[in-house]
PDB file of C-alpha atoms in Angstrom:
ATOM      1  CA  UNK A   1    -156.552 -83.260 220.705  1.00 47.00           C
ATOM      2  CA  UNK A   2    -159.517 -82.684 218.332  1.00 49.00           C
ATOM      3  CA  UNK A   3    -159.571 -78.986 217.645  1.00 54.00           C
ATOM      4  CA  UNK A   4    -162.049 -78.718 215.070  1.00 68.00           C
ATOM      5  CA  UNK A   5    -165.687 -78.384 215.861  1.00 71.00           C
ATOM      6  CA  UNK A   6    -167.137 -80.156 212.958  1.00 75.00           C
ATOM      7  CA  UNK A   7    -165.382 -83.203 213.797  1.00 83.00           C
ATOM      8  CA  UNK A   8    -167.559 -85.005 216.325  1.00 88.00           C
ATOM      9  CA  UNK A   9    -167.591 -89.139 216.969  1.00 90.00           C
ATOM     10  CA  UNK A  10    -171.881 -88.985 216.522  1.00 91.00           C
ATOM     11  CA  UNK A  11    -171.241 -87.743 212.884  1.00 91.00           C
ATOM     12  CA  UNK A  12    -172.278 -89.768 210.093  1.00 90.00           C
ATOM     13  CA  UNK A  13    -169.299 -90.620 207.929  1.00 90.00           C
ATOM     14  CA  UNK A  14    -171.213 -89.458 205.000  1.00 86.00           C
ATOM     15  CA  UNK A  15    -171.767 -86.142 207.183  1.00 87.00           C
ATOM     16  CA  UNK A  16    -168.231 -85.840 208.145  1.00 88.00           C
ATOM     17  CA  UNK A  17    -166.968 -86.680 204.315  1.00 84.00           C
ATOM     18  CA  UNK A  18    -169.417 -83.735 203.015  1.00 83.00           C
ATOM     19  CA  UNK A  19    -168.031 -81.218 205.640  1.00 82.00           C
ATOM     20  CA  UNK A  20    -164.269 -81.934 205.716  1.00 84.00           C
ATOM     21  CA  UNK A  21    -161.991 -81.739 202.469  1.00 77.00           C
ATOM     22  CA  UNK A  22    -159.573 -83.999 203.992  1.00 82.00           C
ATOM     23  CA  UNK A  23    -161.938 -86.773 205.511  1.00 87.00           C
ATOM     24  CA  UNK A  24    -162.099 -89.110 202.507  1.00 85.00           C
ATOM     25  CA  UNK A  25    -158.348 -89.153 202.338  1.00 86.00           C
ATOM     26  CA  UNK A  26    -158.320 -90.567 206.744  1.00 91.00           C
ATOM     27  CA  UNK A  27    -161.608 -93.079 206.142  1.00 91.00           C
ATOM     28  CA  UNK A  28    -159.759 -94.627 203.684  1.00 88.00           C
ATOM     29  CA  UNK A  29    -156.829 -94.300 205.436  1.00 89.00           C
ATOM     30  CA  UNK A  30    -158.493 -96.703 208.112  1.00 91.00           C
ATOM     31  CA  UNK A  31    -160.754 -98.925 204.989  1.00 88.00           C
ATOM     32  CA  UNK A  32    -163.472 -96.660 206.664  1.00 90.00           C
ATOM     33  CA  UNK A  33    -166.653 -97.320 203.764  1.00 86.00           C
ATOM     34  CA  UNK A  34    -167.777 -93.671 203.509  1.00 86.00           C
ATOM     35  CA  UNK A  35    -169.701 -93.803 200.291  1.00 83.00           C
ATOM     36  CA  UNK A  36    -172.130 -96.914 201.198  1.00 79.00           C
ATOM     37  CA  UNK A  37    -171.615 -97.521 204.875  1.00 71.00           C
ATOM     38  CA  UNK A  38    -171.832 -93.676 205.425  1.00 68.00           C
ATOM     39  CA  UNK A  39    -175.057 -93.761 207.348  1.00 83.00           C
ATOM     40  CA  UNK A  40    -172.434 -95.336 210.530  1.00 90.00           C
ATOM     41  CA  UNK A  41    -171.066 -92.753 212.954  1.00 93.00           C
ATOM     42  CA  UNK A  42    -167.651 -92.552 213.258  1.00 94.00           C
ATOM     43  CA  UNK A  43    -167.973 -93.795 216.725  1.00 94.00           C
ATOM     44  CA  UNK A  44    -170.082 -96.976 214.955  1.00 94.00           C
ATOM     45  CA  UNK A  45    -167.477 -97.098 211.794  1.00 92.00           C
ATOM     46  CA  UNK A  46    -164.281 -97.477 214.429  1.00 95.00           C
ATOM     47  CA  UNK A  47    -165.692 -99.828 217.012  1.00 95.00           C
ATOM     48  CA  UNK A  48    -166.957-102.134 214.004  1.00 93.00           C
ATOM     49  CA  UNK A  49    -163.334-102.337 212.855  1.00 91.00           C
ATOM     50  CA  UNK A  50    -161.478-102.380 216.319  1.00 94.00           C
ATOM     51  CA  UNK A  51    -159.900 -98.853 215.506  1.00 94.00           C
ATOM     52  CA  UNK A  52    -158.747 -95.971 218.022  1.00 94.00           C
ATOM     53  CA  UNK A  53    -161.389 -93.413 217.844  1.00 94.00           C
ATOM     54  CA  UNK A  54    -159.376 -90.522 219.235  1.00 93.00           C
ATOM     55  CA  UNK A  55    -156.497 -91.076 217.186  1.00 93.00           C
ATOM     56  CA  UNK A  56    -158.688 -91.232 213.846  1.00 94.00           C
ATOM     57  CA  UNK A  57    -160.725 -87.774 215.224  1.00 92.00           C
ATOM     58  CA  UNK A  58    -157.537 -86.199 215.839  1.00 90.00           C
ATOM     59  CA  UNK A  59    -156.152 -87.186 212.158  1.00 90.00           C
ATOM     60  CA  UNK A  60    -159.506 -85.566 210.574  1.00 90.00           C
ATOM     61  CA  UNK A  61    -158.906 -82.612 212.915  1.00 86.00           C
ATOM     62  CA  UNK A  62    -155.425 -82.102 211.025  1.00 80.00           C
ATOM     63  CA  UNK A  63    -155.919 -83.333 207.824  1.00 71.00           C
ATOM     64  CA  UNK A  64    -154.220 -81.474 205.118  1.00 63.00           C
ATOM     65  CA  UNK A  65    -156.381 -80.867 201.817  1.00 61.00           C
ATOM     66  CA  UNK A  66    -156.525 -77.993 199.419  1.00 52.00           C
ATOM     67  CA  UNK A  67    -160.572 -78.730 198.518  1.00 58.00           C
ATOM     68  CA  UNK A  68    -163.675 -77.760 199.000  1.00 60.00           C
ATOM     69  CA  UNK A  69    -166.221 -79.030 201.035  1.00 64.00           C
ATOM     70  CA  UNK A  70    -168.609 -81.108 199.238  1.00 70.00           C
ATOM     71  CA  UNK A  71    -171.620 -79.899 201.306  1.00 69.00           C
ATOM     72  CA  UNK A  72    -171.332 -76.900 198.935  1.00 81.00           C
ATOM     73  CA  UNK A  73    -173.279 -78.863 196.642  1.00 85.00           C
ATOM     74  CA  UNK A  74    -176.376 -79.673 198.934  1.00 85.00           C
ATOM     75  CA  UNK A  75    -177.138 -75.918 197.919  1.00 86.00           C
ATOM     76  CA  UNK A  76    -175.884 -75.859 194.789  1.00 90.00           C
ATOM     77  CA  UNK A  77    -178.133 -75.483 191.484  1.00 93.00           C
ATOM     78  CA  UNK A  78    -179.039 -79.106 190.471  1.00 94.00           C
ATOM     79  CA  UNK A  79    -177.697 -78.750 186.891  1.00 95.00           C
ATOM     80  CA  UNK A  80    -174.432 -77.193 188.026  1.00 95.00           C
ATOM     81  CA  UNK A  81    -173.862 -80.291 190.507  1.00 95.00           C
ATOM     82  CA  UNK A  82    -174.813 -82.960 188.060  1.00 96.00           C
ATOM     83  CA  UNK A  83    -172.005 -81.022 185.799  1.00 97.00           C
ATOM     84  CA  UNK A  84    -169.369 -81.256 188.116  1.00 96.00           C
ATOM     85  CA  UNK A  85    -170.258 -85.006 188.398  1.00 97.00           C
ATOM     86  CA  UNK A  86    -169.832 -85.578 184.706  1.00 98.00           C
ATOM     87  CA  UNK A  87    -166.770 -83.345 184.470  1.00 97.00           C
ATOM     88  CA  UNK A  88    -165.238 -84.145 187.558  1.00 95.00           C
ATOM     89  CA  UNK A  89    -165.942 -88.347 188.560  1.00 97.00           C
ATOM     90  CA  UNK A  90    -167.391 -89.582 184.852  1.00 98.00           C
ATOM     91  CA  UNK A  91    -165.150 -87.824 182.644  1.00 98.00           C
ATOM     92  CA  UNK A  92    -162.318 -88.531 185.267  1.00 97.00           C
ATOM     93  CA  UNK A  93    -162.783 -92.330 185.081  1.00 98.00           C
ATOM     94  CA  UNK A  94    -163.075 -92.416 181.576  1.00 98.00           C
ATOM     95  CA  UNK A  95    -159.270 -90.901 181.449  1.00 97.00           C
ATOM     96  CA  UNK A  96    -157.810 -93.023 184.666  1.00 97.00           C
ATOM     97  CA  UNK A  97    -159.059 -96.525 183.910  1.00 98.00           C
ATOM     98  CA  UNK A  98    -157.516 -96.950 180.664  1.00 98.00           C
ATOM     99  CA  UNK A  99    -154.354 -95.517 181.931  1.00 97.00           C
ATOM    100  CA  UNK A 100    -154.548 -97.633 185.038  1.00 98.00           C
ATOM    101  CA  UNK A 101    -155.121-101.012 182.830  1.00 98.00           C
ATOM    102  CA  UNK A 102    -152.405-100.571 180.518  1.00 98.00           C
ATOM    103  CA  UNK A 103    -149.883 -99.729 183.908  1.00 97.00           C
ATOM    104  CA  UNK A 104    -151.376-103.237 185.304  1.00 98.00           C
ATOM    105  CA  UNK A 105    -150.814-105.362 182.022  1.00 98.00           C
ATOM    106  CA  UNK A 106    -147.584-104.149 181.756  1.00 97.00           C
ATOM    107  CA  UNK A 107    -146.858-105.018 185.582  1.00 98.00           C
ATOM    108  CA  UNK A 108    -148.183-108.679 185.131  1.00 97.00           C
ATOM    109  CA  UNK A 109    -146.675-109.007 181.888  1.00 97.00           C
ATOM    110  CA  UNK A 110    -142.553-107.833 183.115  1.00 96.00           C
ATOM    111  CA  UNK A 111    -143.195-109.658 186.569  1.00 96.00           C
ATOM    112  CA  UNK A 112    -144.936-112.495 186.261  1.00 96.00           C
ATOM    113  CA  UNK A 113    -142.770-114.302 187.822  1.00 95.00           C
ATOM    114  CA  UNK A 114    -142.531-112.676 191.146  1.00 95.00           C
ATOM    115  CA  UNK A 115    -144.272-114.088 193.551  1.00 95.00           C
ATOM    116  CA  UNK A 116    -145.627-110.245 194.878  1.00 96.00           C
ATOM    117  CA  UNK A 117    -146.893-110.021 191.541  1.00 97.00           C
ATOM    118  CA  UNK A 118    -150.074-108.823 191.693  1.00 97.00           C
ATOM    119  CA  UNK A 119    -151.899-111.386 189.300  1.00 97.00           C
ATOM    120  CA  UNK A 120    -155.738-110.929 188.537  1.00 98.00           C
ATOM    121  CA  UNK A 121    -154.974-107.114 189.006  1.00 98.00           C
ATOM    122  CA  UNK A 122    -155.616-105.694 185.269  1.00 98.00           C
ATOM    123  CA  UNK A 123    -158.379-107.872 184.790  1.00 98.00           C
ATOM    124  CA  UNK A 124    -160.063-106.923 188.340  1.00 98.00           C
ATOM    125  CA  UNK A 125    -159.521-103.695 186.997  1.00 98.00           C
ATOM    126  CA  UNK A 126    -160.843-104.102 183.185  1.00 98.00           C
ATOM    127  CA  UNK A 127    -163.587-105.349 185.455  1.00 98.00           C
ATOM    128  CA  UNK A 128    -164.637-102.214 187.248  1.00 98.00           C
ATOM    129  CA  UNK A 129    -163.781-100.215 183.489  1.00 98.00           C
ATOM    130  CA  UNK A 130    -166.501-101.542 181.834  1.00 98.00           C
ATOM    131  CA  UNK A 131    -169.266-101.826 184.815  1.00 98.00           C
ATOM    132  CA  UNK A 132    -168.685 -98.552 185.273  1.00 98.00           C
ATOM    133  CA  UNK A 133    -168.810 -97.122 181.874  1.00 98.00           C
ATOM    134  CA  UNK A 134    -172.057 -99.057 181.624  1.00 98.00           C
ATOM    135  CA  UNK A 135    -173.176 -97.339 184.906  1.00 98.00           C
ATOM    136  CA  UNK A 136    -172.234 -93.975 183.772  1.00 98.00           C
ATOM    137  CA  UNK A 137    -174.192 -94.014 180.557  1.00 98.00           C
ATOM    138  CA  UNK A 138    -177.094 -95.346 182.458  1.00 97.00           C
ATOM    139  CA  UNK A 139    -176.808 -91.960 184.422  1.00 98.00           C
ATOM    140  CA  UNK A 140    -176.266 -89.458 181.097  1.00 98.00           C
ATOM    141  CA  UNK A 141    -178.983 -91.662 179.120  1.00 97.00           C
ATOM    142  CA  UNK A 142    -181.800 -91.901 181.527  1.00 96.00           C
ATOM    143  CA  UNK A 143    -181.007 -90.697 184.939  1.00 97.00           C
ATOM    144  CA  UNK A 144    -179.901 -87.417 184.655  1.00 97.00           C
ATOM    145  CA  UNK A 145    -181.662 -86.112 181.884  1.00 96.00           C
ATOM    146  CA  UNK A 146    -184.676 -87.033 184.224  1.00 95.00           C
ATOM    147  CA  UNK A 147    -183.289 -85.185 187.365  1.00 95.00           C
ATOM    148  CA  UNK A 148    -182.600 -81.626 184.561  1.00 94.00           C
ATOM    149  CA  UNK A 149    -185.996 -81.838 183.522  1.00 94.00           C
ATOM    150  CA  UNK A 150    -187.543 -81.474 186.920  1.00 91.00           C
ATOM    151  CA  UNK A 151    -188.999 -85.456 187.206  1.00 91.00           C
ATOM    152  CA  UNK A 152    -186.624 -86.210 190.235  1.00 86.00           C
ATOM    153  CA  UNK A 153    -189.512 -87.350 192.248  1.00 86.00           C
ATOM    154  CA  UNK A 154    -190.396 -90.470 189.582  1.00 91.00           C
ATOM    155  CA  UNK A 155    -186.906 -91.138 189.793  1.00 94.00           C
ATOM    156  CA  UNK A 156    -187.344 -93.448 192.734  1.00 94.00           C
ATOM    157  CA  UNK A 157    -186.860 -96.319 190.319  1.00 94.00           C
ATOM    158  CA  UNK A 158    -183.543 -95.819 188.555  1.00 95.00           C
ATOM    159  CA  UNK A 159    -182.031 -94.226 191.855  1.00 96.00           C
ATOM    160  CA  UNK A 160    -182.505 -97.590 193.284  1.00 95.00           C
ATOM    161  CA  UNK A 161    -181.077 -99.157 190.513  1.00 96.00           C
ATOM    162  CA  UNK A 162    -178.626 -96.766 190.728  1.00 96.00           C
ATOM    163  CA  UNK A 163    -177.618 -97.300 194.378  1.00 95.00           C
ATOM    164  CA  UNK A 164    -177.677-101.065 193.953  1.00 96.00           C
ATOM    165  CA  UNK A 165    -175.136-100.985 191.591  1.00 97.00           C
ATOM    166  CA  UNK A 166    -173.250 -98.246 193.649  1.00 96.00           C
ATOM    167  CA  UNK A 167    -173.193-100.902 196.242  1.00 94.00           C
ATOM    168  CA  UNK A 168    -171.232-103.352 193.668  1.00 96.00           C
ATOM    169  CA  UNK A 169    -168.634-100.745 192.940  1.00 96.00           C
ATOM    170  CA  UNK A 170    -168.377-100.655 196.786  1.00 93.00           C
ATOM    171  CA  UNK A 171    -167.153-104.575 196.735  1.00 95.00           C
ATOM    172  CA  UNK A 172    -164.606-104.184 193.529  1.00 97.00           C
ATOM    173  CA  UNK A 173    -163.274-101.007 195.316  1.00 96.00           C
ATOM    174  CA  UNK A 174    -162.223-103.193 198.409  1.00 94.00           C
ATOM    175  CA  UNK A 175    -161.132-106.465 196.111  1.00 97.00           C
ATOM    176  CA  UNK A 176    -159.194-103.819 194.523  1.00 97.00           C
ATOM    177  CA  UNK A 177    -157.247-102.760 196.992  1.00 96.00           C
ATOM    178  CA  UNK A 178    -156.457-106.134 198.088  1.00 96.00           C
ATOM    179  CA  UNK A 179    -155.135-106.633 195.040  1.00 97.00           C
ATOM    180  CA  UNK A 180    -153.195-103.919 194.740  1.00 97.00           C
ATOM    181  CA  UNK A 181    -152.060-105.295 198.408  1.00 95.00           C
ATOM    182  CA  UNK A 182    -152.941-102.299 200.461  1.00 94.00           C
ATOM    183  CA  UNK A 183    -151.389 -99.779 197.899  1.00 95.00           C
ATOM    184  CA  UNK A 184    -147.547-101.120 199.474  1.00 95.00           C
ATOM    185  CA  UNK A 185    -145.242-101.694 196.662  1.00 95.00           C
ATOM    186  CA  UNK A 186    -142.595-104.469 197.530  1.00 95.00           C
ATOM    187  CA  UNK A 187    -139.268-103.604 197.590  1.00 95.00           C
ATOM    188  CA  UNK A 188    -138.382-104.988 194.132  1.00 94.00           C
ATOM    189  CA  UNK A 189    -141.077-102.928 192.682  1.00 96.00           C
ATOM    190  CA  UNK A 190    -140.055-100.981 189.507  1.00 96.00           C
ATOM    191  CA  UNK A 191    -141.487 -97.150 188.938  1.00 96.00           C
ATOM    192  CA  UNK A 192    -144.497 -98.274 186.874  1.00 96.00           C
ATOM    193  CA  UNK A 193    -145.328-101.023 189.817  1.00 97.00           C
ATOM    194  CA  UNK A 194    -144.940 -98.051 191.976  1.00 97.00           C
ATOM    195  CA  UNK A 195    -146.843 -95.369 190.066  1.00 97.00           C
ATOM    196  CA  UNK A 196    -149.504 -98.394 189.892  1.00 97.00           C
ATOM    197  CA  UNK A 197    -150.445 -98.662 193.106  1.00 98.00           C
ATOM    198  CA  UNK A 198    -150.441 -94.531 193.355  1.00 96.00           C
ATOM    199  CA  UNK A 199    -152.999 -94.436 191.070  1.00 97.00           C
ATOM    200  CA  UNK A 200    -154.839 -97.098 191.951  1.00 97.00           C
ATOM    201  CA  UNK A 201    -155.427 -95.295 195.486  1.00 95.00           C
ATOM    202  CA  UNK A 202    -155.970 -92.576 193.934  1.00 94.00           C
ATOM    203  CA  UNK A 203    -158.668 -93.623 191.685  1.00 97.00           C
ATOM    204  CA  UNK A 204    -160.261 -95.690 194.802  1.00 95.00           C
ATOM    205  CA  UNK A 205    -160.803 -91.951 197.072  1.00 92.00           C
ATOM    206  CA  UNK A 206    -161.989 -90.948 193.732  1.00 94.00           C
ATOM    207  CA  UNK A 207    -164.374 -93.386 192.910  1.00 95.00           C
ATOM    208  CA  UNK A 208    -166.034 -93.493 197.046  1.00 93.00           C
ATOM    209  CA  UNK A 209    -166.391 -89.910 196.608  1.00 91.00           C
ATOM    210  CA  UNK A 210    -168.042 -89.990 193.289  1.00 95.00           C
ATOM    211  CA  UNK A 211    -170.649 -92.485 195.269  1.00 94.00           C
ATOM    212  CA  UNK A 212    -170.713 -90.627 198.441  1.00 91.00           C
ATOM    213  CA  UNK A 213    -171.403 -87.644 196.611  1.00 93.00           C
ATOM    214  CA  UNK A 214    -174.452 -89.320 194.385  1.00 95.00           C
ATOM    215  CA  UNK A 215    -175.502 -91.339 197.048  1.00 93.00           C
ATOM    216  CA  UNK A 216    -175.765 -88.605 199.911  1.00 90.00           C
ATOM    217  CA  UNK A 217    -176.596 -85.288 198.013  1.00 92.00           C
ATOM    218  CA  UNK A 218    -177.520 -85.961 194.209  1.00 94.00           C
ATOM    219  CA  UNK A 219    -179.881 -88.662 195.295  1.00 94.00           C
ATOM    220  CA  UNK A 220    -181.264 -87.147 198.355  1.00 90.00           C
ATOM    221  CA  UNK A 221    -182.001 -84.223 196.351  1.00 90.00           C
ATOM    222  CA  UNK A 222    -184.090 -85.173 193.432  1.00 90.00           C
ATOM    223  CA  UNK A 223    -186.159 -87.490 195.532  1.00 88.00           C
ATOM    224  CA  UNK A 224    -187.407 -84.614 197.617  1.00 83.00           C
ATOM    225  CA  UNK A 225    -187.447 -81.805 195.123  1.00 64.00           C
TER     226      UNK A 225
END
């Protein structure tokens, strides 16, 4: 049973992912796009993907999570949210990626010749490293400084540059976690393999929150402030 009131089936996903701590971690749970399919309901989201609506309201009803909502930044000064996106997604990226390449080089390298190795991942991956570096710096170069100085409004241009290439991040988020096949280790799966795929899911919630968070307050904000 669906005990909490914020938890409705008309919500937005992008609604629902601002309001609940734990909702990120259920959508993609369920490959539920949150970040650029967020304008579906949830009742839209699960009948496009054949899923049990009551059992995926009762798991955001329960979800564990020790976070804040992220609708705490709709209200938020505008220079303190764009902070906490360079500190928190940007500078967060810039750490994980690296770390997450090296872990899949490694993997390819010892196992090669497995056939559940997971070929093509470290380079998918290297992939995704350097568009979004290249994204990011867009933001700190020209976006953001924009948005600080109070020009939000002629922003419309990069924002929808911005969201485009959102949209691609999107795509190598869900060829990522095919490669990673579904975050499921096989059985002969050493600890790196393991701690792989961990932070490879990891990095994915991450990365659709970082959007999600850009896409449905950041934007939203400077075009109508």
């Amino acid at each position: 049973m669906n005990t909490n009131p914020l938890v409705q089936a008309d919500r937005r996903l992008s609604d629902l992912a601002l309001a609940l701590p734990g909702a990120a971690r259920v959508f993609h749970r369920h490959g539920l796009d949150f970040c650029c399919g967020g304008r579906a309901t949830l009742s839209e989201a699960c009948a496009d993907q054949d899923l049990d609506l009551e059992q995926v309201l009762r798991e955001l009803s329960v979800e564990p999570s020790a976070g804040e909502p992220a609708a705490r930044w709709v209200e938020a000064p505008l220079a303190e949210l764009v902070e906490h996106v360079l500190e928190r997604y940007h500078a967060g990226h810039r750490e994980e990626l690296p770390r997450l390449v090296a872990m899949a080089e490694k993997v390819e390298r010892v196992h090669a010749d497995k056939s559940s190795c997971p070929h093509g991942l470290a380079a998918h991956l290297q992939l995704i490293a350097d568009s979004m570096e290249e994204h990011m710096q867009k933001e700190e170069q020209v976006l953001f400084p924009m948005l600080l100085a109070g020009r939000g409004r002629m922003a419309a241009m990069p924002i929808t540059c911005m969201r485009e290439e959102h949209d691609d991040h999107g795509r190598n988020f869900v060829k990522l976690r095919a490669l990673a096949q579904d975050y499921a280790a096989p059985a002969e799966a050493c600890a790196t393999w393991r701690a792989l795929y961990q932070g490879i899911e990891q990095f994915v919630i991450d990365g659709m929150e970082h959007v999600a968070l850009e896409n449905n307050v950041l934007f939203q904000r400077a075009l109508s402030g």
